Short mmCIF file of C-alpha atoms and ligand atoms in Angstrom, two decimals:
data_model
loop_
_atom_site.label_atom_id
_atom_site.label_comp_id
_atom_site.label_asym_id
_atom_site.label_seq_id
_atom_site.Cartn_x
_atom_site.Cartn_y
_atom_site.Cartn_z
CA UNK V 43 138.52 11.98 -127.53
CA UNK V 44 139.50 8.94 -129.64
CA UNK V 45 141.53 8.15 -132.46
CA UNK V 46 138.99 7.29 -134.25
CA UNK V 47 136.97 10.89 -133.59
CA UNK V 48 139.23 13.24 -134.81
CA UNK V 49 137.97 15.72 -137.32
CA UNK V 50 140.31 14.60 -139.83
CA UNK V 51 142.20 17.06 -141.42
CA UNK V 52 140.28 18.37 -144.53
CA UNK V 53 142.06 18.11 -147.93
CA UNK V 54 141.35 22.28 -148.37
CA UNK V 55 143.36 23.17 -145.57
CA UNK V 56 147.38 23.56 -145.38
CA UNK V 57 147.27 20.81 -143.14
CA UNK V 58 145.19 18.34 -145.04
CA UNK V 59 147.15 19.00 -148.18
CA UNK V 60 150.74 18.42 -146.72
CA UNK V 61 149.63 15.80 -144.04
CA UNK V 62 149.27 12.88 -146.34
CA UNK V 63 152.32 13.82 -148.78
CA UNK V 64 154.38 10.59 -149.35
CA UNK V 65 153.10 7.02 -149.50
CA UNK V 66 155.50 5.43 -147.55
CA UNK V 67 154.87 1.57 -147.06
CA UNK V 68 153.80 0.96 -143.57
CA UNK V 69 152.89 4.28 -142.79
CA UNK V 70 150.68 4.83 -139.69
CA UNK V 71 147.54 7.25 -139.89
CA UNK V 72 147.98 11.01 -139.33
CA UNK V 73 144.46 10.73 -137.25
CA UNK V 74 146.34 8.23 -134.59
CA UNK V 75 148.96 10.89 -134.61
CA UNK V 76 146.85 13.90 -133.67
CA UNK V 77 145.01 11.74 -131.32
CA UNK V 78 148.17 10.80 -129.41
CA UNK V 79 150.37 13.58 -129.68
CA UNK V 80 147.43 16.04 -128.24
CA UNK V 81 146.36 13.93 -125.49
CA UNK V 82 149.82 12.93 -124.02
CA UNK V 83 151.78 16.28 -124.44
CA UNK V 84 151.54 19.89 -124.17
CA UNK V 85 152.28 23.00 -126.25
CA UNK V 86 155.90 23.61 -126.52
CA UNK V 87 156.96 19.88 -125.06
CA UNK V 88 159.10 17.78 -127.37
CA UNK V 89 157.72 14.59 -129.25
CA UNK V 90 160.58 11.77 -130.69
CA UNK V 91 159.91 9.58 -132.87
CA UNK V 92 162.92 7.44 -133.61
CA UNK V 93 161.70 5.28 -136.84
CA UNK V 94 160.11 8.28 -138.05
CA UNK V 95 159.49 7.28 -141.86
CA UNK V 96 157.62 9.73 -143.71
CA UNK V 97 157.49 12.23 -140.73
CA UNK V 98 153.77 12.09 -139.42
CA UNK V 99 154.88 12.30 -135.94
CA UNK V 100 157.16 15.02 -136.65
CA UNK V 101 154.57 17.22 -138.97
CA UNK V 102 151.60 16.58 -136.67
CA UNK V 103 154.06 17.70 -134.12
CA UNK V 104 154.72 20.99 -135.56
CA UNK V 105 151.08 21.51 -136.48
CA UNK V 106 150.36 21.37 -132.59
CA UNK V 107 153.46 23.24 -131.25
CA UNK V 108 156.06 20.95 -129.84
CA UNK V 109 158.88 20.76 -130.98
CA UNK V 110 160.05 16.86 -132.29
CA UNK V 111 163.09 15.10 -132.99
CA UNK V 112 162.86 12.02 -135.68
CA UNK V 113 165.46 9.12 -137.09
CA UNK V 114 165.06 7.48 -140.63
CA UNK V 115 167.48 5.10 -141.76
CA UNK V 116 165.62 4.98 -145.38
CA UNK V 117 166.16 8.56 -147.66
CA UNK V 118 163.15 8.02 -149.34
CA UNK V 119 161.40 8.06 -145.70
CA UNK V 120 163.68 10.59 -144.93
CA UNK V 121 162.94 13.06 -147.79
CA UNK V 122 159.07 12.85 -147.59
CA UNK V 123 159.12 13.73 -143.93
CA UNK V 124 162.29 16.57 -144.29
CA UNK V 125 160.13 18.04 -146.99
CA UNK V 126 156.85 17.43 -145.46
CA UNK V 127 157.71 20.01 -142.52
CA UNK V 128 160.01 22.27 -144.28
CA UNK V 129 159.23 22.32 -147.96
CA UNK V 130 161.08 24.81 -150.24
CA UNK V 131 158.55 28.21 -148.95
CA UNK V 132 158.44 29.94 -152.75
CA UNK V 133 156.26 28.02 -155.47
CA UNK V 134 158.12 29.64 -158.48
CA UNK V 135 161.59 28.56 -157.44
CA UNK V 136 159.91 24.67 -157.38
CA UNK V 137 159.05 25.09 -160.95
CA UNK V 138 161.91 27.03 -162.43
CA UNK V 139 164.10 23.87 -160.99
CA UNK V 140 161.46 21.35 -162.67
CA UNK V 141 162.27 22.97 -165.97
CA UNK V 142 165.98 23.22 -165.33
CA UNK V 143 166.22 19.49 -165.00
CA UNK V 144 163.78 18.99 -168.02
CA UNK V 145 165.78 21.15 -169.65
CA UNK V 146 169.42 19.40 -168.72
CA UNK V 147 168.34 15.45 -170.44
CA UNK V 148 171.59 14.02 -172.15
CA UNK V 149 172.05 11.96 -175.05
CA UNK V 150 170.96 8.63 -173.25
CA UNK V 151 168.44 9.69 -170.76
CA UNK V 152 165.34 8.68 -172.57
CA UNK V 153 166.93 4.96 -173.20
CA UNK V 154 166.04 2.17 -170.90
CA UNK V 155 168.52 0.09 -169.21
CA UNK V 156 166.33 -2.52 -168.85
CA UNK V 157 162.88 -4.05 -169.75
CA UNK V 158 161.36 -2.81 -166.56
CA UNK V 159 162.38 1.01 -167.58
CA UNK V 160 160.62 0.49 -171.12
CA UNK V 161 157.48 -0.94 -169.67
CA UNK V 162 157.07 1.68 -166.58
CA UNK V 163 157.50 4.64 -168.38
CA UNK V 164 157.23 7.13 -171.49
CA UNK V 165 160.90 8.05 -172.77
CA UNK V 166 159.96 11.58 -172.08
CA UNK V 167 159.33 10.81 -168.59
CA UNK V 168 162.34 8.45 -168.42
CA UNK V 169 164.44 11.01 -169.73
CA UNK V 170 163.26 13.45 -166.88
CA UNK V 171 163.76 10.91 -164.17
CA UNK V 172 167.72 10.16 -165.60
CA UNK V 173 168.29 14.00 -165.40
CA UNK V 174 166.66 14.45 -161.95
CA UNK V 175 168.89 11.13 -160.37
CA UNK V 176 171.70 12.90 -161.78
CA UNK V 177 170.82 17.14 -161.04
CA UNK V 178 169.47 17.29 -157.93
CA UNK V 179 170.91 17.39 -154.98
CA UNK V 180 168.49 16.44 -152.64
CA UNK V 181 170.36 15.82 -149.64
CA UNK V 182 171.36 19.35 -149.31
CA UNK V 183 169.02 21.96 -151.31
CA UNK V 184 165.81 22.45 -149.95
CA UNK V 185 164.54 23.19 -153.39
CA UNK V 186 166.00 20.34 -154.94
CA UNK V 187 164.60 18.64 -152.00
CA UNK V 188 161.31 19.57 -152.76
CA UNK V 189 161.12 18.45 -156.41
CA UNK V 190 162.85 15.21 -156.25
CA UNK V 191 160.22 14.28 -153.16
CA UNK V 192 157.41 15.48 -155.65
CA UNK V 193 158.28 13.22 -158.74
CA UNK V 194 159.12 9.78 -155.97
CA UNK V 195 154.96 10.93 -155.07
CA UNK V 196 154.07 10.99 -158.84
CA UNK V 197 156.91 8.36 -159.70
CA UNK V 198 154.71 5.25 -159.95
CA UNK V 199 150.66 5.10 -159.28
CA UNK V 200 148.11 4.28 -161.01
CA UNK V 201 146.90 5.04 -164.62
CA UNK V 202 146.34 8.75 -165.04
CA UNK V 203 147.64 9.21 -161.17
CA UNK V 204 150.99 9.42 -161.85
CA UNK V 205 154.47 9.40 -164.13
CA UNK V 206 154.14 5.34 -165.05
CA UNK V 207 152.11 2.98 -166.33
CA UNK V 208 149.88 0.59 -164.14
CA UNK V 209 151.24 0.22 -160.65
CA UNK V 210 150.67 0.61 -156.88
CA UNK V 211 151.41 3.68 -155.54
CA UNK V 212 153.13 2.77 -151.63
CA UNK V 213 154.93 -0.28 -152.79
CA UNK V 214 157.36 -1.01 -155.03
CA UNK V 215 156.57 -3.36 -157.49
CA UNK V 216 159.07 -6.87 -158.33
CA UNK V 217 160.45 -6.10 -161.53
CA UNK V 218 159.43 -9.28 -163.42
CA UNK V 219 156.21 -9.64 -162.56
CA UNK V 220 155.17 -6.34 -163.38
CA UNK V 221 156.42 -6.23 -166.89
CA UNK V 222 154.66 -9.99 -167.55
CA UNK V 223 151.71 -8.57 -166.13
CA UNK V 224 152.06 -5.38 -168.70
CA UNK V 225 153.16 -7.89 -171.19
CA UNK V 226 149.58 -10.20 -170.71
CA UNK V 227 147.92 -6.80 -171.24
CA UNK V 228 149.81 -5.20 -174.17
CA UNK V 229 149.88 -2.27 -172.09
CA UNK V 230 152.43 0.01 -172.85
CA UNK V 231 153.18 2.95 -170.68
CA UNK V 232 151.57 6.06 -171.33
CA UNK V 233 152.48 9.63 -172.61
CA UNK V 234 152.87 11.69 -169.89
CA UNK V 235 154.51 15.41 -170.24
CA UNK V 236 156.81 15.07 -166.79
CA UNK V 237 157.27 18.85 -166.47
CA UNK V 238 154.06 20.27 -166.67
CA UNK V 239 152.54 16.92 -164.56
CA UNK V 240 155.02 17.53 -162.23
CA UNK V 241 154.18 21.50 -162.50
CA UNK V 242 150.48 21.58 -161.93
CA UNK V 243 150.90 18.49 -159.10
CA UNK V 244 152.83 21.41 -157.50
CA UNK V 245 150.79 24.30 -157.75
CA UNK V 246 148.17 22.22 -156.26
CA UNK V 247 150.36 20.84 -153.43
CA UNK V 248 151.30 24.85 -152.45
CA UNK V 249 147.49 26.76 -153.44
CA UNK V 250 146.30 26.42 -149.82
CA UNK V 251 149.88 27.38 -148.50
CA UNK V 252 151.44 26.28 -145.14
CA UNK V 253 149.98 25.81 -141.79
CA UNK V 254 151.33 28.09 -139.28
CA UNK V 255 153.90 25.91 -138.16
CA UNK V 256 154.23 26.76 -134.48
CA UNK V 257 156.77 23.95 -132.85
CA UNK V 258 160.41 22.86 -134.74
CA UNK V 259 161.33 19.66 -136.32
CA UNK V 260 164.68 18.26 -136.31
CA UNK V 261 165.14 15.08 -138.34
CA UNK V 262 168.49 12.90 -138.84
CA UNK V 263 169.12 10.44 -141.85
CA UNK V 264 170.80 7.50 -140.64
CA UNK V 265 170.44 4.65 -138.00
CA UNK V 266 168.07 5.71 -134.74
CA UNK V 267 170.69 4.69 -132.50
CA UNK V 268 173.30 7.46 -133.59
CA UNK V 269 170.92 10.11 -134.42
CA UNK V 270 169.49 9.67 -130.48
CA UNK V 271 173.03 9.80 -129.26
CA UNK V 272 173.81 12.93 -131.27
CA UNK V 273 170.21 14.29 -129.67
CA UNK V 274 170.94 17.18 -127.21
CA UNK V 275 168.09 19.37 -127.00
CA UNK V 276 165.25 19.21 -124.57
CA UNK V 277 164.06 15.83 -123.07
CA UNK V 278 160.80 14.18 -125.01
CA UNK V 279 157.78 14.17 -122.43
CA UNK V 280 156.38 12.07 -125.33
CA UNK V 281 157.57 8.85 -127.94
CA UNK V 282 155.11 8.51 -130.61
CA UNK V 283 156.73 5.48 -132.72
CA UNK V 284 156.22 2.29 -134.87
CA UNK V 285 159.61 -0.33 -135.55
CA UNK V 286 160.37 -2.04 -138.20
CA UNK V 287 158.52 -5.48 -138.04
CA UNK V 288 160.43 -8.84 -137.80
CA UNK V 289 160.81 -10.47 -140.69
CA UNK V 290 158.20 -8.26 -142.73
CA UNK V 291 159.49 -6.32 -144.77
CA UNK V 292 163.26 -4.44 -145.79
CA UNK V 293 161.96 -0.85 -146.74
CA UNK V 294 164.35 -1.17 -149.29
CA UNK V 295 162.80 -3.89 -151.78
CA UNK V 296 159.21 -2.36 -150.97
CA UNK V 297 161.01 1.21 -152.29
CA UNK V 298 163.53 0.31 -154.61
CA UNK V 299 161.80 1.94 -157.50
CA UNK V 300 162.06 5.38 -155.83
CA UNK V 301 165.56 4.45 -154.63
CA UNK V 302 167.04 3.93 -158.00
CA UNK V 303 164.97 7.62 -159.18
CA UNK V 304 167.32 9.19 -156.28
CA UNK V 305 170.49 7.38 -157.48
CA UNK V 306 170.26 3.77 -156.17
CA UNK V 307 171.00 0.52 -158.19
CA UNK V 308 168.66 -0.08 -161.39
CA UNK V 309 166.99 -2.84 -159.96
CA UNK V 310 166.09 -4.19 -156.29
CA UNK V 311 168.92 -6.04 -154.48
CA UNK V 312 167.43 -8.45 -152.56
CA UNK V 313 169.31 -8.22 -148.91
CA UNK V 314 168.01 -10.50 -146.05
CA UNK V 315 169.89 -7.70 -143.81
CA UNK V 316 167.10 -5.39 -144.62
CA UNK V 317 164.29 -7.99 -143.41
CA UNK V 318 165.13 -7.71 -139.67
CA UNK V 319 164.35 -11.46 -140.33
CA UNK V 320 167.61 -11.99 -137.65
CA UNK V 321 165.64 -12.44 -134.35
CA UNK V 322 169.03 -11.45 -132.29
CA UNK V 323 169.96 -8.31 -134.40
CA UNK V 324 165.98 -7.70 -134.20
CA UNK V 325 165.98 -7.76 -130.33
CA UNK V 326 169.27 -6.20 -130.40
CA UNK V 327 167.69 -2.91 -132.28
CA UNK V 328 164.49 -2.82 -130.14
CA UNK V 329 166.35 -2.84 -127.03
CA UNK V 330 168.91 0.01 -127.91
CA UNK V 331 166.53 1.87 -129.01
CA UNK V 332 164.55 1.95 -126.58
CA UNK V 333 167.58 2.31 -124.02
CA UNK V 334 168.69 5.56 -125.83
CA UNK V 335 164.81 6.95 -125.85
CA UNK V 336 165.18 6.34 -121.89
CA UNK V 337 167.94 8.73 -121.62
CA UNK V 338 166.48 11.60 -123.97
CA UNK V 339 163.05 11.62 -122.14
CA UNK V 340 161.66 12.93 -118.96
CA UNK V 341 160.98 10.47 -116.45
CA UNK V 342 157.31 11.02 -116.70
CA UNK V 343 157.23 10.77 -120.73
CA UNK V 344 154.42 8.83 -122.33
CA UNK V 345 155.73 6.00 -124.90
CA UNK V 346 153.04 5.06 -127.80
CA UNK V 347 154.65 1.77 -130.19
CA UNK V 348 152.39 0.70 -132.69
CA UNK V 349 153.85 -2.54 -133.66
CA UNK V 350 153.06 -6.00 -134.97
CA UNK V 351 150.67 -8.23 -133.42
CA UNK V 352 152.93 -11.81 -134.00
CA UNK V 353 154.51 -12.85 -131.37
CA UNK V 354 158.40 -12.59 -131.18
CA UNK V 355 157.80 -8.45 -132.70
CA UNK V 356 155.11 -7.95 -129.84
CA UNK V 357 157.01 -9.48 -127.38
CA UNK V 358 160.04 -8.18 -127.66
CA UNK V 359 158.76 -4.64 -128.20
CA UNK V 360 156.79 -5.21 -124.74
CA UNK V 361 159.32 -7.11 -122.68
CA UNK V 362 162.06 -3.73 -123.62
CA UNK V 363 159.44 -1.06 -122.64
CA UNK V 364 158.52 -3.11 -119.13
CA UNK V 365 162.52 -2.71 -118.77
CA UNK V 366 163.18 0.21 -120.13
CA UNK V 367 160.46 2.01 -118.29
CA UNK V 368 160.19 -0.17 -114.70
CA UNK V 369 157.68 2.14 -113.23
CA UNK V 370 155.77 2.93 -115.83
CA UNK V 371 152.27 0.89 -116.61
CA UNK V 372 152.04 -0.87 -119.63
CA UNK V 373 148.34 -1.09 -121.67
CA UNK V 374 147.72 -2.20 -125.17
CA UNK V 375 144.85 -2.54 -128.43
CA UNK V 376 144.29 -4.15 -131.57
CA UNK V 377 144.66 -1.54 -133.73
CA UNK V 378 142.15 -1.33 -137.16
CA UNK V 379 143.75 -2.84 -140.19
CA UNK V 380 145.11 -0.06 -142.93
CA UNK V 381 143.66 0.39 -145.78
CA UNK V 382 142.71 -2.65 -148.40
CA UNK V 383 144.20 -0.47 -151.26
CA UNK V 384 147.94 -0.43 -150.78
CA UNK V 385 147.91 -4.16 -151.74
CA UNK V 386 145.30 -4.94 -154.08
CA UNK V 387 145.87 -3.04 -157.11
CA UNK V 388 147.75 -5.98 -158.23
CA UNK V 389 145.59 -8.95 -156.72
CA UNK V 390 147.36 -9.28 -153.48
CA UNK V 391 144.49 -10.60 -151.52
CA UNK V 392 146.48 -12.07 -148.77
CA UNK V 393 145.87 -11.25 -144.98
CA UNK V 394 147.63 -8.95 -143.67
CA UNK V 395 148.90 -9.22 -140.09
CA UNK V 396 147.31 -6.80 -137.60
CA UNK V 397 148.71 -4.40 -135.48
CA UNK V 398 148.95 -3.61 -131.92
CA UNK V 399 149.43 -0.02 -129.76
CA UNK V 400 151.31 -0.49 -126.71
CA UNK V 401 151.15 2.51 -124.44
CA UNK V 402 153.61 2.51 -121.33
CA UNK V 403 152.06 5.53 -119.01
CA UNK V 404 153.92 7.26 -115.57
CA UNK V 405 151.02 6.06 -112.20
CA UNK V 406 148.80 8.55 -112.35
CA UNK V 407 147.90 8.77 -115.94
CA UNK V 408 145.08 7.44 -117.89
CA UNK V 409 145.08 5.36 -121.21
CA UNK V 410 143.01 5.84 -124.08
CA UNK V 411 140.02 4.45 -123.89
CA UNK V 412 139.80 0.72 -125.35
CA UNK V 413 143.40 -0.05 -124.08
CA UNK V 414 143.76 -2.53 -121.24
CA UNK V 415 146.71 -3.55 -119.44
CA UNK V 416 149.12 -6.05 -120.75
CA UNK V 417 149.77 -7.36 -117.42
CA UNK V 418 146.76 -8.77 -116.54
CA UNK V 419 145.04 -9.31 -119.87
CA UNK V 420 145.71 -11.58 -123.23
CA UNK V 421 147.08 -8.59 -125.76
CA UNK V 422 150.06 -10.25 -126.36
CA UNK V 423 149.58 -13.67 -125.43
C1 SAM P 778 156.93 1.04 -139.52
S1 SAM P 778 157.94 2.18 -140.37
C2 SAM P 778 157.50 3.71 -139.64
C3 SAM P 778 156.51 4.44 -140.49
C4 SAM P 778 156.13 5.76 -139.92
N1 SAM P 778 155.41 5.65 -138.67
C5 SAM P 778 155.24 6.51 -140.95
O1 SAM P 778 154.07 6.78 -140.66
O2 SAM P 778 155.74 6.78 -142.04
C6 SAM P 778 159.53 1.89 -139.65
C7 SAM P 778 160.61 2.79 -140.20
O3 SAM P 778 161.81 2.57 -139.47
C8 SAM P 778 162.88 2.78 -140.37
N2 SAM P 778 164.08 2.16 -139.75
C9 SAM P 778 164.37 0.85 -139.67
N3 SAM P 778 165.51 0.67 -138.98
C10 SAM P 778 165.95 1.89 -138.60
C11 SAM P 778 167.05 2.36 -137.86
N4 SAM P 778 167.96 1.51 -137.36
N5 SAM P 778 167.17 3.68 -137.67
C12 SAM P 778 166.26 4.55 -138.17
N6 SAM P 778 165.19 4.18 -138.89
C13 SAM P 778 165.04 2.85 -139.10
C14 SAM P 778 162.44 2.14 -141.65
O4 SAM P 778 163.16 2.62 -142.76
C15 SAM P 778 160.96 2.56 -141.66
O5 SAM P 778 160.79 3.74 -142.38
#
């Protein structure tokens, strides 16, 4: 079996409906997943993945029956994937609490703060979003949980798709340029009722239910490097991972319009500190990392990184696995490019670096097919 031959999960089932929930910038495919986590670990094992963004290691996980452990640094990462494997189980609660924060708009909430707010969105819907930033407490109620991760979904997309006006749906747009681009068109945003949107994008998320979830997911919000020390349950016999890229991209700016809906700052900080553009702190990260997977995994575990294909990410993401794991063998691939349409809504044309899976196997075991080893072969030269 290959990645690229999995049945993938059909849209009608339980699985296929909560599999995809969450565009999350730089997300990797839930078919690479399946492949991975089925071929290199058995029912009941554990799976880690330490940058676990919107939890497709960790769901996929559960769907097979292991049990997996995952780190996210990012809460709107972190809420997609907490929800994604243990949404709030009864449909009706979900839309009492979208009413109750309908219902609990203030004086102010439909007035925009700033041009951006007046351009992305109705004042009904602005309203809605105020009174969810300031009701719902997401980090501790499931239910609350569950609706604020359903309006970041619905939060910006394209016309008709969503709560806004024109946008992308992964990636944050820059402020500036997208109300000059809205200004060019005269396009104001349009009226959208947020309760019942939210409502029916709801009942459609639950009709098919839940897939029997057979294995448990465990998932801590903050850096990987305390959440694998505070890790004390059964070693991983599997990673299943992908970093943060050098110099690519923050999470944050790429986000920030979903981080200000759960109670960030009204408009993106630019912070070089969220780039991983510092190749020290970079190599710093990958290595203890990677040194704290060592010591939560069986000595026989498989590691899967799917990482950048430029040089300093590649190598230093292949240089720590040859030390972390001395005795295992190390194989790569080119990895296909993601999808065309995260970028181009708004004429972003540019190429887009590819990717590479690096695979460090125990003797004995095979890799995938289409992987050679990075030894003896060009990958990352
Ligand atoms: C390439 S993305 C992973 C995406 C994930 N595979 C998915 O499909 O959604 C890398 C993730 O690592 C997270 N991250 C970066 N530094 C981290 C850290 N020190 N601890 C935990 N997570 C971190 C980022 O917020 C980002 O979500």
């Amino acid at each position: 079996m290959f990645d690229g031959e999995v049945d993938t999960w059909r849209i009608g089932t339980p699985e296929g409906r909560w599999a995809g929930f969450g565009p999350y910038y730089a997300m990797f495919p839930v078919n690479f997943a399946r492949y991975i986590i089925s071929e290199y670990s058995n029912l009941g094992e554990t799976v880690i993945d330490p940058f676990c963004g919107r939890g497709t290691t960790n769901y996929v996980s559960q769907v097979l029956g292991r049990n997996s452990y995952g780190c996210e640094l990012n809460p709107v990462g972190w809420l997609y994937a907490k929800t994604k494997v243990s949404p709030a189980r009864q449909l009706g609660r979900v839309l009492r609490r979208i009413d109750e924060v309908s219902a609990s708009q203030t004086g102010g909430d439909r007035d925009p703060v700033n041009e951006f707010q007046d351009w992305a969105w109705c004042p009904e819907v602005l309203g809605f979003i105020n009174s969810a930033r300031r009701n719902l407490d997401w980090r501790t109620s499931v239910v609350d949980r569950t609706v604020a991760s359903l309006m970041l979904v619905y939060l910006h997309a394209k016309l008709g798709g969503g709560l806004s006006n024109q946008m992308r749906q992964s990636k944050s747009m820059a402020p500036d340029y997208a109300v000059r681009w809205w200004k060019e068109r005269k396009m104001r945003p349009p009226f959208v009722d947020p309760s019942k949107f939210l409502k029916s994008r709801a009942e459609w998320r639950y009709a098919k239910g839940f897939s029997a979830a057979h294995g448990r997911s465990r998932l801590y919000f903050g850096d990987a490097r305390v959440g694998l020390e505070r890790y004390n349950c059964e070693l991983a016999s599997l990673i299943l991972t992908s970093p943060p890229y050098l110099g690519i991209t923050n999470y944050q700016y790429d986000n920030w319009i979903r981080l200000w809906a759960l109670g960030g700052p009204e408009l993106p900080e630019w912070n070089q500190k969220y780039r991983y553009a510092n190749k020290e702190t970079y190599d710093a990260l990958i290595n203890d990392v990677f040194g704290a997977l060592a010591l939560k995994s069986r000595a026989d575990a498989v590691i899967v990184v799917r990482t950048d294909a430029r040089k300093f990410t590649l190598e230093t993401t292949a240089y720590s696995m040859d030390r972390v794991w001395p005795h295992h063998q190390l194989f790569g691939r080119k990895s296909k490019a993601s999808k065309p349409t995260q970028t181009s809504l708004f004429g972003d044309k540019s190429e887009k670096p590819g990717e590479i899976d690096l695979i460090a196997i125990p003797q004995g075991k095979e890799p995938p097919r289409g992987f050679i080893d990075v030894a003896t072969c060009a990958v990352i030269s």
